Amino acid sequence: MIWDLKIKNGTIVSGTDIYKADVYVKNGKIGAITSEILAGDVNEQIDVGGNYLLPGLIDTHVHSRDPGPTYKEDFSYSSQAAAAGGITTIFEMPNTTPPVSNGKNFDNQKENLQAKAYVDFGLWAICIGSLNNTNIKELHEKGVIGFKFFWGYAVHKETFQLMYNYKPGMDNVIPPFDDGEVYEMMEEVAKTGKIFAVHAESNELIQKLTARVEKQGGRTYQDLLKGRPNLVEVLTVKKGIEMAKATGVRFHVLHVSSKEAVEAVREAKQQGVPVTVETCPHYLFLSDEDYEKVGPQMKVYPPVKYKKDQDAIWKGIADGTISHVCSDHAPHTEEEKDGDLWSIPAGMCGVESMVPLMLNAVNEGKIEITDIVRLLAEEPAKLFDVYPRKGAIQIGADADFTIVDMKKKSVIKRENLHSKSKVTAFDGFKVTGMPIQTIVRGKTIMKDGIIVGEKGYGKLVTPVNHSPGVHSS
Ligand code: DOR
Ligand code: ZN
């Protein structure tokens, strides 16, 4: 036997255990996990030197804008940013131009991203009501990761780009979908057995409350929160939960930002409703109190809310209500973000800073290193049915690894980000704990912060299909 790679002296971390063993890799897969010296030659050795060896970490929520507004970001940039940040698999969001709304667009997107990919990737499909209800089945069969619905958003009629500051009556827009249309989308997605994931904000409420704030001349961050209070999220989440009960769809709440929404999901899960929820670093590490220091770069939808929400989200992480953490990497240019809070777009970079921020939280005692594996590898891989090919150090799994040095100190600096846009709310944030090597299917893509992988190496990942109503988490 000739092994392609031996990874030695590592401390392997799973979602529950920490143990010492060497890992042997053959043809991009894990062939053996053992403390014994195996017979045969080894072509390449990596000495982890007592650092942690984690399964390759996954970011399930990335907007690379490609194809479409690639002046903000493109996939060769975002997948290098991912590798630099210790991510081995990205799930790419479908709000591109054209969007991933039918089988043909799926095939084109696969080819487009494949050519630029440094790390592996999955593809989300978009739900746009009667415009693509009949395409849900073919998208499912092509192998999409899940179905995304931007609940509460209007989208541009031709480009399908999100209208960040929509007002009724605007030209060339598809207005937000009504409950009946959402119900039909859920019925269609339920037939596939895949996740129906929603951005959860109530447009009706946002319109009324924002108009009220504007009338009073409000333009501050607190005014933005008055226009999009916690009720905006929880109302949509509760509606979605009821519709999930009625349709049987696997309902997933994206980027939860409020205490009330975490509680609504906790309660529904206790009743056995097929509902899951994720959150992002900006909701874990920022609150309205940071706005003065950070400024408009912090504008995301749903907005970062109050300290009490941050605390409730941490509680949701601790008790397992929240399945996983992802970045919602959503770059815009510095010029676009450098304006009046009311008219700038929502979103910031995140794929490169997520793992450092989460490792720093381990060093601060907020979570354990095993939680990193649970939240960034095992749970997302299980939820989206790519486990154990991804998300686990197991024999037969893809040889994806993230090596982390828990003592390494770093400062998140906008100018060092690998993304095209450098917009981040975490510029100057000091962290202890860094990913130092990213390995995808046995090949090192990043070492000590330097990208050493090749463009076009990354491959599409498709989920194992389940029968409708049957799922693994
Ligand atoms: O802040 C956000 N930006 N929230 C979203 O829902 C979409 C995202 C984007 O694509 O810009
Ligand atoms: Zn998003």
XYZ file of C-alpha atoms and ligand atoms in Angstrom:
485
model
C 0.000 0.000 0.000
C 1.200 3.503 -0.802
C -0.593 6.152 1.224
C -0.952 9.584 -0.385
C -0.805 11.396 2.920
C -0.229 10.777 6.612
C -1.335 13.391 9.115
C 0.531 12.758 12.367
C 0.721 14.089 15.925
C -2.739 15.556 15.682
C -5.310 15.837 18.416
C -8.500 14.846 16.626
C -11.710 16.596 17.632
C -15.250 15.376 16.969
C -18.503 16.886 18.195
C -18.164 14.913 21.413
C -14.578 13.613 21.776
C -10.946 14.633 21.701
C -8.336 11.917 21.069
C -4.884 11.385 19.630
C -4.398 9.398 16.424
C -2.768 9.587 13.002
C -4.854 9.781 9.850
C -3.933 8.059 6.577
C -5.337 9.309 3.280
C -5.719 7.515 -0.045
C -7.382 8.940 -3.178
C -8.793 11.929 -1.324
C -10.535 9.771 1.298
C -9.702 8.859 4.877
C -8.301 5.318 4.776
C -7.240 4.744 8.371
C -7.333 6.439 11.788
C -4.866 4.780 14.125
C -2.039 5.226 16.612
C -0.159 2.302 15.094
C 2.381 2.759 12.334
C 0.840 1.237 9.234
C 2.831 -0.781 6.739
C 3.505 0.763 3.335
C 5.005 3.992 2.051
C 3.683 7.473 2.602
C 4.041 10.095 -0.129
C 3.452 13.165 2.014
C 3.398 13.795 5.755
C 1.835 16.615 7.699
C 2.931 17.018 11.297
C 0.094 18.661 13.221
C 2.490 19.093 16.124
C -0.044 18.768 18.900
C -2.517 21.254 17.421
C -6.150 20.302 16.888
C -7.152 18.417 13.769
C -10.796 19.161 12.990
C -13.014 17.801 10.224
C -13.092 20.296 7.349
C -15.366 23.141 8.438
C -18.439 24.046 6.405
C -20.011 27.433 5.715
C -23.613 26.775 4.681
C -24.490 30.388 3.857
C -22.341 32.319 1.364
C -23.370 34.894 -1.273
C -20.542 35.086 -3.817
C -22.574 37.208 -6.299
C -21.325 35.063 -9.159
C -22.674 35.295 -11.861
C -24.192 38.757 -11.519
C -22.819 41.651 -9.500
C -19.285 40.252 -9.553
C -17.878 43.741 -8.993
C -18.749 43.051 -5.317
C -17.265 39.523 -5.125
C -16.728 36.468 -7.261
C -16.268 32.817 -6.519
C -12.504 32.695 -6.973
C -12.213 35.427 -4.323
C -14.787 34.003 -1.917
C -13.486 30.451 -2.150
C -9.946 31.683 -1.399
C -11.369 33.690 1.501
C -13.042 30.481 2.682
C -9.778 28.504 2.487
C -7.937 31.294 4.314
C -10.592 31.121 7.016
C -10.374 27.345 7.516
C -13.485 26.462 5.477
C -13.348 23.402 3.198
C -16.935 23.457 1.871
C -19.160 26.399 0.966
C -22.892 26.233 0.277
C -23.496 28.940 -2.278
C -26.666 31.057 -2.118
C -28.824 31.345 -5.259
C -29.459 35.132 -5.503
C -27.226 35.433 -8.533
C -28.049 36.737 -12.021
C -29.435 34.491 -13.311
C -30.586 32.812 -10.111
C -30.415 29.047 -9.574
C -34.103 28.663 -10.373
C -34.199 25.759 -12.844
C -32.187 22.787 -14.024
C -30.415 24.630 -16.816
C -29.287 27.433 -14.522
C -28.109 24.811 -12.043
C -25.917 23.160 -14.702
C -24.479 26.504 -15.785
C -23.804 27.542 -12.218
C -22.077 24.250 -11.480
C -19.750 24.798 -14.430
C -19.194 28.474 -13.595
C -18.264 27.854 -9.969
C -16.312 24.670 -10.624
C -13.851 26.606 -12.778
C -13.157 29.093 -9.965
C -13.410 26.884 -6.882
C -10.514 26.468 -4.421
C -12.717 24.541 -1.988
C -15.720 22.238 -2.424
C -19.184 23.717 -2.762
C -22.882 22.893 -2.738
C -25.595 24.874 -4.523
C -28.761 26.316 -3.029
C -31.798 26.758 -5.294
C -34.097 29.779 -5.094
C -37.880 29.691 -4.635
C -39.705 32.369 -6.631
C -43.288 31.149 -6.342
C -45.241 30.423 -9.504
C -42.177 31.489 -11.516
C -40.441 28.230 -10.607
C -42.720 25.923 -8.603
C -42.641 23.551 -11.558
C -38.816 23.495 -11.491
C -38.473 22.385 -7.863
C -38.446 18.695 -8.718
C -35.722 18.992 -11.365
C -33.604 21.181 -9.079
C -33.945 18.537 -6.391
C -32.912 15.809 -8.807
C -29.905 17.829 -9.993
C -28.663 17.786 -6.395
C -29.294 21.146 -4.801
C -28.410 21.423 -1.120
C -31.755 22.969 -0.235
C -34.303 25.593 -1.265
C -33.954 29.213 -0.232
C -36.826 31.641 0.036
C -36.243 35.333 0.738
C -39.434 35.865 2.759
C -40.244 39.560 3.013
C -37.989 40.636 0.139
C -38.931 42.141 -3.208
C -36.604 41.167 -6.058
C -35.736 42.904 -9.309
C -37.867 41.652 -12.210
C -34.980 40.993 -14.597
C -31.908 40.456 -12.437
C -33.632 38.833 -9.439
C -31.294 40.849 -7.223
C -32.698 41.662 -3.781
C -34.279 45.080 -3.233
C -32.691 46.040 0.064
C -34.760 49.163 0.636
C -37.978 48.278 -1.180
C -41.023 50.532 -1.190
C -44.361 49.487 -2.754
C -44.820 51.065 -6.166
C -41.181 50.777 -7.233
C -40.688 49.908 -10.911
C -39.424 46.611 -12.247
C -39.839 44.612 -9.087
C -41.484 41.371 -8.108
C -43.129 42.374 -4.825
C -42.831 40.134 -1.754
C -44.844 36.918 -2.033
C -48.066 36.461 -0.062
C -48.855 33.621 2.355
C -50.733 31.578 -0.240
C -47.757 31.654 -2.550
C -45.411 30.692 0.270
C -47.684 27.793 1.166
C -47.512 26.489 -2.406
C -43.712 26.713 -2.444
C -43.608 24.724 0.783
C -45.913 22.066 -0.686
C -43.575 21.669 -3.649
C -40.401 21.533 -1.573
C -42.026 19.096 0.887
C -42.299 16.588 -1.968
C -38.493 16.587 -2.305
C -37.677 15.940 1.369
C -35.147 18.783 1.256
C -34.818 21.850 3.478
C -36.992 24.924 2.858
C -34.838 27.701 4.307
C -36.164 31.190 4.823
C -34.944 34.665 5.421
C -37.638 35.505 7.973
C -38.818 39.099 8.002
C -42.366 40.406 7.585
C -42.498 42.927 4.763
C -45.936 44.243 5.786
C -44.686 45.133 9.239
C -41.403 46.584 7.958
C -43.292 48.845 5.526
C -45.645 50.261 8.155
C -43.103 50.691 10.929
C -40.331 52.049 8.714
C -42.705 54.607 7.142
C -43.691 55.707 10.642
C -40.046 56.160 11.675
C -39.216 57.988 8.443
C -42.117 60.369 8.935
C -40.611 61.388 12.244
C -37.276 61.984 10.510
C -35.562 59.003 12.167
C -32.363 57.856 10.456
C -30.246 56.318 13.227
C -29.444 52.667 13.898
C -32.035 52.681 16.684
C -34.560 53.945 14.136
C -33.619 51.125 11.779
C -34.367 48.701 14.619
C -37.701 50.437 15.264
C -38.603 49.799 11.625
C -37.511 46.162 11.906
C -38.220 45.162 15.507
C -37.980 41.603 16.851
C -41.646 41.106 16.010
C -40.761 41.285 12.293
C -38.734 38.089 12.632
C -40.783 36.093 15.113
C -44.044 36.727 13.272
C -42.598 35.205 10.111
C -40.943 32.348 12.000
C -44.214 31.416 13.726
C -46.131 31.590 10.464
C -43.503 29.373 8.856
C -43.715 26.869 11.695
C -47.487 26.589 11.286
C -47.126 26.159 7.532
C -44.401 23.543 8.078
C -46.810 21.624 10.324
C -49.444 21.782 7.590
C -47.190 20.884 4.649
C -44.665 18.611 6.371
C -41.758 20.534 4.855
C -38.382 20.592 6.647
C -38.424 24.247 7.662
C -35.148 26.045 8.373
C -34.827 29.550 9.784
C -31.763 31.320 8.406
C -29.582 33.720 10.426
C -31.727 34.073 13.543
C -31.304 37.462 15.226
C -33.888 37.695 18.001
C -34.668 36.127 21.367
C -38.307 35.596 20.457
C -37.491 33.683 17.273
C -35.040 31.390 19.105
C -37.752 30.699 21.683
C -40.376 30.010 19.019
C -38.106 27.445 17.373
C -37.216 25.848 20.710
C -40.900 25.388 21.516
C -41.751 24.014 18.071
C -38.859 21.544 18.206
C -40.121 20.320 21.575
C -43.458 19.612 19.898
C -41.737 17.607 17.183
C -42.174 20.093 14.336
C -39.462 19.585 11.656
C -37.832 22.966 12.227
C -34.187 24.009 12.567
C -32.411 27.333 12.957
C -28.933 28.741 12.352
C -27.174 31.923 13.414
C -24.107 33.947 12.382
C -21.071 35.504 14.109
C -22.486 39.042 13.849
C -25.445 38.055 16.025
C -23.144 36.303 18.494
C -20.456 38.964 18.811
C -22.209 42.284 18.075
C -25.218 44.174 19.404
C -26.753 47.614 18.793
C -24.202 48.955 21.285
C -21.442 48.357 18.715
C -22.999 50.553 16.043
C -21.344 53.737 17.233
C -17.920 52.156 16.808
C -18.560 50.057 13.685
C -20.925 52.239 11.663
C -22.927 51.377 8.522
C -20.708 48.364 7.704
C -22.741 46.652 10.413
C -25.988 46.923 8.460
C -27.272 43.434 7.696
C -30.754 41.958 7.343
C -32.120 40.886 9.700
C -30.374 43.635 11.674
C -28.101 42.940 14.628
C -30.339 43.568 17.623
C -29.928 44.008 21.391
C -27.730 42.477 24.086
C -30.692 40.443 25.357
C -31.038 38.888 21.913
C -27.338 38.088 21.792
C -27.653 36.355 25.177
C -30.679 34.347 24.015
C -28.841 33.270 20.855
C -25.903 32.020 22.960
C -28.425 30.120 25.074
C -29.819 28.584 21.893
C -26.308 27.485 20.959
C -25.741 25.972 24.393
C -28.955 23.940 24.521
C -28.868 22.772 20.893
C -31.866 24.793 19.695
C -29.550 26.370 17.112
C -28.222 23.690 14.775
C -25.197 25.486 13.417
C -23.324 28.703 12.751
C -22.612 30.089 9.273
C -21.322 33.395 7.976
C -23.999 34.896 5.687
C -21.023 36.220 3.707
C -22.708 39.033 1.734
C -20.159 41.472 0.304
C -20.905 44.922 -1.072
C -18.297 47.481 -2.094
C -16.935 49.987 0.391
C -18.514 52.809 -1.651
C -21.917 51.121 -1.555
C -21.704 50.708 2.216
C -20.356 54.178 2.845
C -23.595 56.116 2.746
C -26.800 56.943 4.494
C -27.896 53.994 6.639
C -31.316 54.128 4.998
C -30.215 53.670 1.403
C -27.144 51.415 1.602
C -27.454 47.658 0.999
C -27.429 45.094 3.805
C -24.613 42.573 4.207
C -20.912 42.234 4.944
C -18.047 39.775 4.467
C -17.900 36.842 6.851
C -16.544 33.630 5.386
C -12.929 34.363 6.379
C -13.519 35.742 9.869
C -16.070 33.204 11.141
C -13.698 30.458 12.305
C -11.208 32.843 13.990
C -14.114 34.501 15.855
C -15.523 31.147 16.939
C -12.105 29.843 18.059
C -11.630 33.025 20.045
C -14.970 32.264 21.743
C -13.524 28.878 22.746
C -10.552 30.627 24.333
C -12.944 32.978 26.120
C -14.736 29.970 27.609
C -18.047 30.592 25.810
C -17.962 27.208 24.031
C -15.733 24.129 23.814
C -13.559 23.034 20.904
C -15.964 20.102 20.430
C -18.736 22.674 19.914
C -16.750 24.113 17.004
C -16.936 20.706 15.325
C -20.602 20.293 16.239
C -21.613 23.758 14.958
C -19.371 24.084 11.907
C -19.043 20.513 10.669
C -21.227 17.728 12.077
C -24.588 19.443 12.425
C -24.538 21.323 9.114
C -23.357 18.173 7.287
C -26.166 16.140 8.874
C -28.815 18.792 8.287
C -28.010 19.033 4.589
C -27.431 15.296 4.133
C -23.776 15.364 3.156
C -22.722 13.508 6.352
C -20.459 11.583 6.818
C -18.813 12.324 3.477
C -18.366 15.849 4.859
C -18.286 16.956 8.487
C -16.575 13.917 10.031
C -13.159 12.346 10.528
C -14.231 8.794 9.706
C -12.930 6.033 7.473
C -14.385 6.543 4.004
C -15.104 10.250 4.495
C -13.564 12.934 2.284
C -10.113 13.831 3.620
C -11.123 17.401 4.515
C -9.407 18.908 7.558
C -8.985 22.210 9.310
C -5.916 22.425 11.533
C -6.227 25.059 14.241
C -3.641 26.615 16.537
C -5.510 27.681 19.661
C -2.633 29.842 20.899
C -2.063 31.838 17.759
C -2.969 35.493 18.136
C -4.204 37.560 15.217
C -6.054 40.752 14.411
C -8.869 40.704 11.831
C -7.878 43.428 9.375
C -10.000 44.475 6.443
C -6.979 44.902 4.158
C -5.916 41.296 4.778
C -9.231 39.738 3.739
C -9.116 37.678 0.544
C -12.566 38.864 -0.607
C -12.910 41.423 -3.376
C -14.799 43.698 -1.006
C -13.252 44.321 2.383
C -16.433 45.275 4.235
C -16.450 43.770 7.731
C -17.768 44.830 11.111
C -14.807 43.071 12.744
C -11.933 45.232 11.477
C -9.406 45.509 14.321
C -10.994 42.671 16.319
C -8.297 40.760 18.239
C -8.571 36.981 18.331
C -6.677 34.097 19.899
C -7.052 30.854 17.961
C -6.577 30.595 14.201
C -6.997 28.068 11.397
C -3.450 27.406 10.167
C -4.018 24.773 7.479
C -6.974 23.899 5.254
C -6.982 20.509 3.526
C -9.589 19.517 0.922
C -9.728 15.867 -0.192
C -6.134 15.326 0.910
C -4.696 18.458 -0.690
C -3.497 21.485 1.261
C -5.285 24.616 0.035
C -4.118 27.057 2.724
C -1.050 26.941 4.959
C -0.186 29.627 7.521
C -2.575 32.065 5.898
C -1.159 31.601 2.384
C -3.324 30.115 -0.379
C -1.414 27.226 -1.924
C -4.333 25.492 -3.658
C -5.383 25.703 -7.263
C -8.280 27.460 -8.902
C -10.659 24.829 -10.280
C -9.772 22.164 -7.696
C -13.042 22.497 -5.749
C -15.896 20.152 -6.626
C -19.653 20.200 -6.361
C -21.075 18.352 -3.364
C -24.583 16.931 -3.623
C -26.674 15.561 -0.782
C -27.898 12.047 -0.306
C -31.556 12.165 -1.231
C -34.104 11.172 1.340
C -37.699 10.251 0.860
C -40.020 13.141 1.594
C -40.710 13.400 5.297
C -37.635 11.354 6.263
C -34.599 13.228 7.434
C -31.486 12.693 9.443
C -31.665 15.413 12.063
O -27.777 41.380 4.922
C -28.138 40.606 4.040
N -27.488 40.511 2.856
N -29.215 39.856 4.260
C -29.742 39.087 3.291
O -30.763 38.504 3.512
C -29.143 39.019 1.954
C -27.758 39.447 1.959
C -27.265 39.785 0.568
O -27.326 38.921 -0.320
O -26.782 40.893 0.375
Zn -27.901 35.418 3.325
